[in-house]
Coordinates of C-alpha atoms and ligand atoms in Angstrom, one line a residue:
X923 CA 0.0 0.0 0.0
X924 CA 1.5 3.4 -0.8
X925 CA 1.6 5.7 2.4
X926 CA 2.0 9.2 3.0
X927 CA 3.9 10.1 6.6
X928 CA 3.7 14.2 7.2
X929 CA 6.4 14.9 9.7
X930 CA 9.8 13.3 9.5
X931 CA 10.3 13.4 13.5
X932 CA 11.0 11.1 15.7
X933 CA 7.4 9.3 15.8
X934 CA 7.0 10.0 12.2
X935 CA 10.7 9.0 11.0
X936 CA 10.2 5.5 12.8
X937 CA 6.8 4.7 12.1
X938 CA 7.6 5.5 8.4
X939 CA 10.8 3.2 8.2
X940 CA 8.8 0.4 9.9
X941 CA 5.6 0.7 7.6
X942 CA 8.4 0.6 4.9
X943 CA 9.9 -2.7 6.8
X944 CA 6.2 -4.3 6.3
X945 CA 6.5 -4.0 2.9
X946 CA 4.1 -0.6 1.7
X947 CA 6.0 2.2 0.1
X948 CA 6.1 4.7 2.3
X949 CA 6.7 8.5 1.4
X950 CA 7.9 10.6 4.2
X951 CA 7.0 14.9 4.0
X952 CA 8.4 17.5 5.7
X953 CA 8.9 21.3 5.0
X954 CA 12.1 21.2 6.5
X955 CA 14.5 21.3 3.5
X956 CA 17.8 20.2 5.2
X957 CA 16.1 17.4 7.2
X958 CA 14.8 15.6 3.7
X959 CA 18.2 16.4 2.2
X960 CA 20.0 14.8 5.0
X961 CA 17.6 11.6 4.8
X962 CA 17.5 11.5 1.4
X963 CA 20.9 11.3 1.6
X964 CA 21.1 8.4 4.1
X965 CA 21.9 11.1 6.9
X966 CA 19.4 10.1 9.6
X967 CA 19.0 13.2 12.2
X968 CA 17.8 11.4 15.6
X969 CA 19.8 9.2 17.3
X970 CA 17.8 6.0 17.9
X971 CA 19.3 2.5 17.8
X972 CA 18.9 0.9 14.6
X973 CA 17.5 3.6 12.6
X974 CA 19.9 4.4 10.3
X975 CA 20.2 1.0 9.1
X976 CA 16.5 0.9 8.9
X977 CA 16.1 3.9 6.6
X978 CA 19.1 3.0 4.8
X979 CA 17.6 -0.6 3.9
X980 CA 14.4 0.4 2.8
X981 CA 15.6 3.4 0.9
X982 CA 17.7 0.6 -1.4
X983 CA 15.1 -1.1 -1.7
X984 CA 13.1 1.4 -2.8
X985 CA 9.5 1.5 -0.4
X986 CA 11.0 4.1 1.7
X987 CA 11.4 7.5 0.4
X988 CA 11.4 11.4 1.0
X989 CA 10.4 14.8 -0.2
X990 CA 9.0 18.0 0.9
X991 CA 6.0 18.0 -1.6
X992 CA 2.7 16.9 -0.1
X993 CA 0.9 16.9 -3.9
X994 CA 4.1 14.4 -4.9
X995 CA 4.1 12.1 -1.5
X996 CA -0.2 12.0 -1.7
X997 CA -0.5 10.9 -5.3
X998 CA -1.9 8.2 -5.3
X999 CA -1.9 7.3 -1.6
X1000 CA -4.4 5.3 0.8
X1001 CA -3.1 6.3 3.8
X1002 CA -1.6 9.8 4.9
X1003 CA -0.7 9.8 8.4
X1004 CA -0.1 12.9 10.4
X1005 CA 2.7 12.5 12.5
X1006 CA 3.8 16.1 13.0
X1007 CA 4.5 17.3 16.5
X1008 CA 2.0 18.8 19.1
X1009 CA 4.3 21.3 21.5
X1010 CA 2.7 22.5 24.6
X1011 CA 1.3 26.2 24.2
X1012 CA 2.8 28.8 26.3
X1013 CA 1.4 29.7 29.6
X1014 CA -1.6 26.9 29.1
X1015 CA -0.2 24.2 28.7
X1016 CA -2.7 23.0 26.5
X1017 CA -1.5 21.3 23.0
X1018 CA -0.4 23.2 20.1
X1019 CA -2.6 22.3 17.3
X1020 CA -1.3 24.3 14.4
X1021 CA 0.7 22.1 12.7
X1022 CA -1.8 19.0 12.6
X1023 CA -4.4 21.9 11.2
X1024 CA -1.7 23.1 8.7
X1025 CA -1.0 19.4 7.8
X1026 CA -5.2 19.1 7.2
X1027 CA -5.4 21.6 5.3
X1028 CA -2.6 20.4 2.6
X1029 CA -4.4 17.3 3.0
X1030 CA -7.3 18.9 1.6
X1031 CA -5.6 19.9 -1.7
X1032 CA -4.0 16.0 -2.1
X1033 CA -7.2 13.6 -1.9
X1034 CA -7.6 12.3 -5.0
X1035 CA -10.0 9.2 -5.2
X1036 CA -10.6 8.0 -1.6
X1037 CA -7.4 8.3 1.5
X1038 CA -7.7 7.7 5.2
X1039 CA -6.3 10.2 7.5
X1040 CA -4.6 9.2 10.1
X1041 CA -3.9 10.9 12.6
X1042 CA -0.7 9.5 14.6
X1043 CA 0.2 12.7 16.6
X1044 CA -0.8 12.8 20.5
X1045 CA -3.9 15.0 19.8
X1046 CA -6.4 16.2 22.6
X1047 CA -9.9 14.4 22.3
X1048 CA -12.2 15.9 19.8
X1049 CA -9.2 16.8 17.3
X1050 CA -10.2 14.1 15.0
X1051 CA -13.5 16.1 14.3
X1052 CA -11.6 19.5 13.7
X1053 CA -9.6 17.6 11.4
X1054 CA -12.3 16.2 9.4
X1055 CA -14.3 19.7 9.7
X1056 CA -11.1 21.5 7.7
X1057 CA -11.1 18.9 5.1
X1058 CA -14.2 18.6 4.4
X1059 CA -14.5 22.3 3.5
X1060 CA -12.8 21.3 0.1
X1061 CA -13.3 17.3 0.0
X1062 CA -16.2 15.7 -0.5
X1063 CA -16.9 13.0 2.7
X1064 CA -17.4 10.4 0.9
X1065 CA -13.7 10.8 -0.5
X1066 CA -12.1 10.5 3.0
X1067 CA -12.0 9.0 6.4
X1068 CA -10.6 10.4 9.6
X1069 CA -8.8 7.9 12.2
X1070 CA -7.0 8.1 15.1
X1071 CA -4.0 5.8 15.6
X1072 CA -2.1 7.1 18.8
X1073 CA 1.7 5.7 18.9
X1074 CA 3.1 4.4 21.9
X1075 CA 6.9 4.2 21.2
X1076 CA 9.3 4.7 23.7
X1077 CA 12.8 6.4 22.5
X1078 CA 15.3 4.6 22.8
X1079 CA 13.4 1.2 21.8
X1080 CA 11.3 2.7 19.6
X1081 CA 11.7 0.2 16.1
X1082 CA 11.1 -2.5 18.8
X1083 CA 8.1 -1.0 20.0
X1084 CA 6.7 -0.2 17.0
X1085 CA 7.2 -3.2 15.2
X1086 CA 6.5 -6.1 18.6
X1087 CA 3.8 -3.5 20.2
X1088 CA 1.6 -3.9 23.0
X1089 CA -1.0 -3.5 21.3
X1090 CA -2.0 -0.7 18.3
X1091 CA -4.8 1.1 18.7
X1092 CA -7.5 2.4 15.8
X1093 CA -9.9 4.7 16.4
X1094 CA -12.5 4.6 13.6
X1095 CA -15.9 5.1 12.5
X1096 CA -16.5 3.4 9.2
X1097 CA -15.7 -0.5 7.5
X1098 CA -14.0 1.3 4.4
X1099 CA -11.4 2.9 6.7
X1100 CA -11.2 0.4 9.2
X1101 CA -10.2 -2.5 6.2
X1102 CA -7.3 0.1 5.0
X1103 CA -6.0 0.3 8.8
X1104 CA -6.0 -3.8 9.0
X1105 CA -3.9 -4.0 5.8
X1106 CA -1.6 -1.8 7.2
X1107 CA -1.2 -3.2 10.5
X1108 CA -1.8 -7.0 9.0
X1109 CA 2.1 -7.8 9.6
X1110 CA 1.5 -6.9 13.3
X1111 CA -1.7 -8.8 13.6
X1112 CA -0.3 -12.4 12.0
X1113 CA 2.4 -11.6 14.4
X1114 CA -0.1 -12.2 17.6
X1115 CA 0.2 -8.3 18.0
X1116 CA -3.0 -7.0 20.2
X1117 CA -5.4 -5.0 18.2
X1118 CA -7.8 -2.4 20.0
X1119 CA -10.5 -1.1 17.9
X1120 CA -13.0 1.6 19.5
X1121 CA -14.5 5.5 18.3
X1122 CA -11.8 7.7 17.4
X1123 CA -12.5 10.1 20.6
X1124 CA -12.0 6.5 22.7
X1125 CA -8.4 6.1 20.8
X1126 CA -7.9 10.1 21.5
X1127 CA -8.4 9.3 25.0
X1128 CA -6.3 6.0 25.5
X1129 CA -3.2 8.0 24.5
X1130 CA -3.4 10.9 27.1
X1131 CA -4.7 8.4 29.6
X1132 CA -1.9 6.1 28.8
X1133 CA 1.3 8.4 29.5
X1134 CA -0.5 10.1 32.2
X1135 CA -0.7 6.9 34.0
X1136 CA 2.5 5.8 33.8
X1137 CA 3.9 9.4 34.2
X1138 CA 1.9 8.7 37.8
X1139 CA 3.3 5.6 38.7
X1140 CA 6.9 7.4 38.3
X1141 CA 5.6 10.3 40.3
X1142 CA 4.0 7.9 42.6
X1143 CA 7.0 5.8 42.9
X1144 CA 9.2 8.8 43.0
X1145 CA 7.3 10.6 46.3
X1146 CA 7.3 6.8 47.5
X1147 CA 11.1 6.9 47.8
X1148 CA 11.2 9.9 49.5
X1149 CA 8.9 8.4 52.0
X1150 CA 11.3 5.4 52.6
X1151 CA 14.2 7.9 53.1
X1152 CA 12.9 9.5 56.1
X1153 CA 11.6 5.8 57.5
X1154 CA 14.9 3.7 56.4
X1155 CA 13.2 1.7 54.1
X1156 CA 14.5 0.5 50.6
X1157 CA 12.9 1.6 47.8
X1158 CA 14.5 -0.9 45.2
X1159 CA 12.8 -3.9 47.2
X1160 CA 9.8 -1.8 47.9
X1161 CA 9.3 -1.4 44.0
X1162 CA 10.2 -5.0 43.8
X1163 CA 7.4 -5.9 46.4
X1164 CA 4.9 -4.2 44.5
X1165 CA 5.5 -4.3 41.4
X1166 CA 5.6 -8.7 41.3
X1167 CA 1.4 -7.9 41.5
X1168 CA 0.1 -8.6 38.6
X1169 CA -2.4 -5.8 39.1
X1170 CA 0.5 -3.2 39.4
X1171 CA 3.2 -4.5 37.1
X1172 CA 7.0 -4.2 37.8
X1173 CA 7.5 -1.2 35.0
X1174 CA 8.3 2.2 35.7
X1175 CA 8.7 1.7 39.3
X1176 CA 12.4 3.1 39.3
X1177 CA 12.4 6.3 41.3
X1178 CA 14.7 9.0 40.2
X1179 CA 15.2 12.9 39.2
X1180 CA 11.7 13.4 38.1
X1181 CA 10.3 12.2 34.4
X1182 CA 11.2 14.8 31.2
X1183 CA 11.6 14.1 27.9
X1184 CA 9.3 15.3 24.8
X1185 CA 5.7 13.5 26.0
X1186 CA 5.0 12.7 29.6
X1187 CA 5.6 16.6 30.4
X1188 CA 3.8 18.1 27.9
X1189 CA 0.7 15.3 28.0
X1190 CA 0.3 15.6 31.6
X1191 CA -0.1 19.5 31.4
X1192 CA -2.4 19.2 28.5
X1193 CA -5.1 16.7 30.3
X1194 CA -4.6 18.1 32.8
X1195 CA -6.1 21.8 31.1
X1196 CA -8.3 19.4 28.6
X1197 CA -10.1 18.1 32.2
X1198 CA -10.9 22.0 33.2
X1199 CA -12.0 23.2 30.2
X1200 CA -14.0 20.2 30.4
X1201 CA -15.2 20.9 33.7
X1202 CA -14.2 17.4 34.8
X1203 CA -10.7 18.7 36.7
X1204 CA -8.8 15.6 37.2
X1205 CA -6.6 17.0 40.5
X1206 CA -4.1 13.6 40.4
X1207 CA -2.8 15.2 37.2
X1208 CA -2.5 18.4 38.0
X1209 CA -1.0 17.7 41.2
X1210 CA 1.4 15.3 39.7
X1211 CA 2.6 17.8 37.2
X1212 CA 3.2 19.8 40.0
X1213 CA 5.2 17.3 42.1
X1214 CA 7.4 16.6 39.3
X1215 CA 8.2 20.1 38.9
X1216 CA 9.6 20.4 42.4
X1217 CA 11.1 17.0 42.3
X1218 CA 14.1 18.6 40.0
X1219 CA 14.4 21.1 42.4
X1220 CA 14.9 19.1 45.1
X1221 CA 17.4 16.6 43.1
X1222 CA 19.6 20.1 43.4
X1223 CA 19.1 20.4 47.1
X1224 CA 20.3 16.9 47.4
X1225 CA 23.5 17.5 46.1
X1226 CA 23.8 20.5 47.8
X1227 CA 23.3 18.6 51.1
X1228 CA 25.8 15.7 49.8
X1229 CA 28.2 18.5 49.6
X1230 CA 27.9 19.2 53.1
X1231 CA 25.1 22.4 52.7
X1232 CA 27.0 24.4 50.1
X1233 CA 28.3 24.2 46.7
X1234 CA 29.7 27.5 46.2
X1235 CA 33.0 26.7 44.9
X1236 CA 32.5 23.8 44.0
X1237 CA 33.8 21.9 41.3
X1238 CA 30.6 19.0 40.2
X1239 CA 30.7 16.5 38.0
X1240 CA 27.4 15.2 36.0
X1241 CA 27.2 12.5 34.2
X1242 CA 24.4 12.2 32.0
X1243 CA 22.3 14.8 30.9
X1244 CA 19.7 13.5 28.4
X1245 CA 15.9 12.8 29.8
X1246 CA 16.4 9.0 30.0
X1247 CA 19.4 6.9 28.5
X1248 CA 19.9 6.0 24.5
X1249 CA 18.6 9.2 23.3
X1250 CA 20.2 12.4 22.3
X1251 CA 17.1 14.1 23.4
X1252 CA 17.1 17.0 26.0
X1253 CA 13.9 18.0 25.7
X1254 CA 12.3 18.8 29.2
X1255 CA 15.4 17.0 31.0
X1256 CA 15.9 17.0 34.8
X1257 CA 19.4 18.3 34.1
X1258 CA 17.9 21.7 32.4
X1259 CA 16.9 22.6 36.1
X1260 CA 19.2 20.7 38.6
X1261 CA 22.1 22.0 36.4
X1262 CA 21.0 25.7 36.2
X1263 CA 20.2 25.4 40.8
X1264 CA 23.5 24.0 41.1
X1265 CA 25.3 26.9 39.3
X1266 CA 22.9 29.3 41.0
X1267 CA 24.4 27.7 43.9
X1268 CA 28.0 28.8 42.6
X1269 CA 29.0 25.4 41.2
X1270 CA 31.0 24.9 38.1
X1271 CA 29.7 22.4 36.3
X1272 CA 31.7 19.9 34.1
X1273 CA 29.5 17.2 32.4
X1274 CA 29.8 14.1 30.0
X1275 CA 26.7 12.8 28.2
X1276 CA 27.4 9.6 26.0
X1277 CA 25.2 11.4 23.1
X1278 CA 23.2 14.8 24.5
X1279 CA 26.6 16.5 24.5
X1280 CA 25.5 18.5 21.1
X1281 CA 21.9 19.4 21.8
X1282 CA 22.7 20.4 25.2
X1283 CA 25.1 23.1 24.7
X1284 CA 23.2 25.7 23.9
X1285 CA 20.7 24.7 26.6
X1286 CA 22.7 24.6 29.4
X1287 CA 25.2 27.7 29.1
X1288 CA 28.6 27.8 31.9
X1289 CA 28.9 24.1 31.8
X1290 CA 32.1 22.8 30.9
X1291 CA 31.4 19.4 28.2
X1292 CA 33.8 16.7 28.5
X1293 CA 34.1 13.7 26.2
X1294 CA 34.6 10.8 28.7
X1295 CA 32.7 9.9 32.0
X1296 CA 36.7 9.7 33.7
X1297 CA 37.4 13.2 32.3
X1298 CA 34.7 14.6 34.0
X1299 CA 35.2 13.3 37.2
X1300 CA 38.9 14.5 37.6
X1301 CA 39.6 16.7 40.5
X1302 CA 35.6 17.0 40.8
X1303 CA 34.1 17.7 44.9
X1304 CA 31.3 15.1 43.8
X1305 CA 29.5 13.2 41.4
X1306 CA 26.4 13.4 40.2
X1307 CA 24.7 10.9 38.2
X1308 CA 21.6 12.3 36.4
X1309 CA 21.1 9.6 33.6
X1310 CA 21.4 5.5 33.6
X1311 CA 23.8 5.4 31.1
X1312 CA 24.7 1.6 30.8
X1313 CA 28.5 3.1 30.8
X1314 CA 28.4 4.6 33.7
X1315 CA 27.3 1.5 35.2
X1316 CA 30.4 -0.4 34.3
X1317 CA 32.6 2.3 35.5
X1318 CA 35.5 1.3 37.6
X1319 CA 34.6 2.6 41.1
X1320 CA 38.0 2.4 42.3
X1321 CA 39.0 4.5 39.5
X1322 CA 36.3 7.0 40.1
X1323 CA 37.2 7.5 43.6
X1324 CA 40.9 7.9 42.7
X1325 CA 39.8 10.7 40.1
X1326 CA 38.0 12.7 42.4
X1327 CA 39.1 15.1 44.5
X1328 CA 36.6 13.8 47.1
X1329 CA 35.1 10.6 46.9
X1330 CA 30.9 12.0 47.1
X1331 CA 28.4 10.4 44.8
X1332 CA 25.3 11.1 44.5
X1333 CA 23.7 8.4 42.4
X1334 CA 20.1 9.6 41.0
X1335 CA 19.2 6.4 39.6
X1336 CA 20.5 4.1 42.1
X1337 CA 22.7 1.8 39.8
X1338 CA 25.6 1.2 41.9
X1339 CA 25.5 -1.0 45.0
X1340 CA 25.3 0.6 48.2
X1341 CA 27.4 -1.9 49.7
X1342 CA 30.6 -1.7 47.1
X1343 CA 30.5 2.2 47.6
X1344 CA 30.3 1.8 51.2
X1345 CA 33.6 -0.7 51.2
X1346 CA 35.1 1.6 48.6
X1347 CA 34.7 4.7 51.1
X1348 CA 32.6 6.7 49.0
X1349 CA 29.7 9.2 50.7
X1350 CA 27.0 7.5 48.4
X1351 CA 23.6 9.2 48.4
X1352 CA 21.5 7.4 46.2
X1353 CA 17.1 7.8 46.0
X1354 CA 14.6 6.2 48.5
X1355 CA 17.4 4.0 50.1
X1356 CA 16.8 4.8 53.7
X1357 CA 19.7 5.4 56.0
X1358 CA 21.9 2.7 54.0
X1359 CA 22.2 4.6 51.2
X1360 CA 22.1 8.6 53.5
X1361 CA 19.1 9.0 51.4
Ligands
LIG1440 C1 6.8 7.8 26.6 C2 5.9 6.6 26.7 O1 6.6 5.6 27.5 C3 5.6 6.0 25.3 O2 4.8 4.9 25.4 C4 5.0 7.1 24.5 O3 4.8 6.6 23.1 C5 5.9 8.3 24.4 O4 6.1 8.8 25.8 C6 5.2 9.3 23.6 O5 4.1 9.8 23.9 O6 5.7 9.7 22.5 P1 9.4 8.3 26.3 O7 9.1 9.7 26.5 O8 10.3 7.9 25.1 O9 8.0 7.4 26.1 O10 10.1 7.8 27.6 P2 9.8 6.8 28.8 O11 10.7 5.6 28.7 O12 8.4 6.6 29.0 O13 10.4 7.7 30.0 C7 9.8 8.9 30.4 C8 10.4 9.5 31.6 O14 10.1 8.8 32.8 C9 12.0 9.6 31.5 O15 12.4 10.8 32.0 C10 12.4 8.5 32.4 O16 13.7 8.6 33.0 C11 11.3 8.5 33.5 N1 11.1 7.2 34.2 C12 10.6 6.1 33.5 C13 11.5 7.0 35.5 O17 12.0 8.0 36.1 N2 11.3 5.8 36.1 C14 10.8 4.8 35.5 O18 10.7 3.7 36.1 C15 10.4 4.9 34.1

């Protein structure tokens, strides 16, 4: 089946190299000249395990391609999915829906026989009808369908999650459309793959409800640790405890700096306004959006403390920087405010991020970048890890003591053993480790 993707992004870029892995050719849009120059090219802009090859193989073979014309990608497509992004509006919070409206109307002036629009980008409920409202200004309905099909990939894993999914949801109102959206899933579906059809506003929903829930069980688990701090319990065999229900699950019970990154933020603070407006407030949300917020705050104050109250000239070193590990994103990052507190606090700040080194430059000005996790620990007053890089885990800890100046780490994602820093001589203050780990 030939495809149209608008929006080379991240959820666009994947989705459209894995549609093209099915086997339909797949034409990828987007206005941005350089980025299509670069794919076309073979350059792939996001870093994301195995998408280069990805792109690269279907490229060569010739179902995967890209352009910045609309009229060019639509011709002669059944499917053009929407993919482009949804940004938080200033001040509100609510989502930004101007470039899923801009990417409707260009639809408009594409349909030629009959297409299904599908609309992949995290949308707030009712956005399916808006979009179907602008295009039926110029297109007869008859000519097109409207469905909403949400995309759960997580960075980092996303070809995996796209291709072996949980489950794919399709939100759709009529046979024609809904037989165009099983062809294009059928690899999925002969795979065993869990398919949830419901109304598109149902499908709308499930997405917002989906990341808000799991952005809760990190708060949850997050204000949890905090708890066993003060009461010297362990957090790691807490999570453990819980999370071996069934009803609960053992994911996203790792406590930490607070969640960021480019979806959990922003689609918290959207529902969250969605509810009002709605006059159905959902207070979880908003106050979870709120304890998140302070959590990065108070990630700072920890290290302050490790530091013995004061981190005025102080040299700290951070290792990782990027939202979560195996992504070069920065986008909404627990380093963008425990970095900036830290300096406030008259740090200087040397740091080494695996692959967030280039996007966080610019974002975090007075740090000093480094290009190895040893580097940035020489001569350092403490350590601070921000993100589970799987290399920082396999650090030698002997050699990290011996490289800093004075042997304080304050681990935000608890991946070194309390014990073996303890032995080694190191203050360790790890998250929701009770007294063991100083808390
Ligand atoms: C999230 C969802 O997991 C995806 O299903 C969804 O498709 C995506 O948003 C989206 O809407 O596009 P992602 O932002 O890539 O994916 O990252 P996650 O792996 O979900 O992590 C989000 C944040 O929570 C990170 O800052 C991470 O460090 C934090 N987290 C996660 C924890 O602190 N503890 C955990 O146990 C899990």
């Amino acid at each position: 089946m030939r495809i149209a993707m608008i929006g080379a992004g991240y959820v666009g870029l994947v989705s459209g190299a894995c549609l093209a892995d099915f086997g339909h050719e797949v034409v990828c849009v987007d206005t941005d000249e350089r980025k299509i120059e670069a794919l076309r090219a073979g350059r792939v802009p996001i870093y994301e395990p195995g998408i280069s090859e990805l792109v690269l193989s279907n490229q060569s073979a010739r179902r995967l391609s890209f352009t910045t014309s609309l009229a060019e990608a639509g011709r002669g497509a059944r499917a053009i999915f929407i993919a482009v992004g949804t940004p938080s509006l200033a001040e509100v919070g609510s989502a930004d829906m101007r470039y899923v409206h801009d990417a409707a109307r260009a639809i408009a002036k594409v349909i030629d026989d009959f297409a299904v629009v599908v609309v992949k980008s995290t949308v707030p409920i009712g956005a399916g009808d808006e979009v179907e409202r602008i295009i039926a200004e110029t297109v007869p309905r008859d000519r097109f369908s409207v469905v909403s099909n949400p995309e759960f990939l997580r960075e980092g894993a996303a070809i995996e999650d796209f291709k072996q999914p949980d489950r794919v949801v399709v939100g759709v109102g009529d046979d024609r459309a809904g037989a165009v959206m099983r062809d294009i899933y059928q690899p999925i579906n002969a795979a065993g793959g869990q398919m949830v059809y419901t109304s598109r506003r149902s499908s709308e929903m499930i997405k917002y409800a989906a990341n808000v829930f799991l952005a809760m069980k990190v708060t949850f688990i997050n204000e949890i640790a905090d708890l066993c701090e003060r009461l010297d319990a362990d957090v790691v065999d807490v999570s453990r405890g819980i999370g071996l229900d069934d009803r609960i699950g053992a994911k996203f019970l790792n406590p930490g700096p607070g969640f960021g990154g480019s979806c959990f933020p922003k689609d918290t603070l959207a529902l969250s306004r969605l509810a009002i407006e709605a006059k159905a407030p959902i207070r979880l949300v908003e106050t979870l959006v709120d304890v998140n917020d302070k959590r990065k705050v108070a990630m700072a104050a920890k290290v302050v403390k490790a530091c013995g109250g004061s981190v005025a000239g102080k040299r700290i070193a951070v290792l990782g920087l990027t939202y979560k590990p195996k992504t070069d994103d920065m986008r909404d990052a627990p380093s963008l405010v425990i970095i900036p507190e830290l300096q406030a606090g008259g740090a200087a700040v040397v740091a080494y991020d695996p692959e967030g080194a280039k996007m966080a430059r610019d974002m975090l000005p007075g740090v000093e970048f480094v290009d190895n996790a040893y580097a940035c620990l020489e001569g350092a007053d403490a350590a601070v890890v921000i993100t589970e890089w799987d290399e920082f885990r396999a650090l030698d800890l002997e050699r990290v003591k011996a490289a800093l100046a004075k042997p304080v780490m304050v681990d935000m994602r608890n991946i070194y053993p309390i014990k073996r820093m303890k032995a080694l001589g190191f203050r360790y203050v790890c998250v929701g480790r009770g007294f063991n780990g100083e808390g």
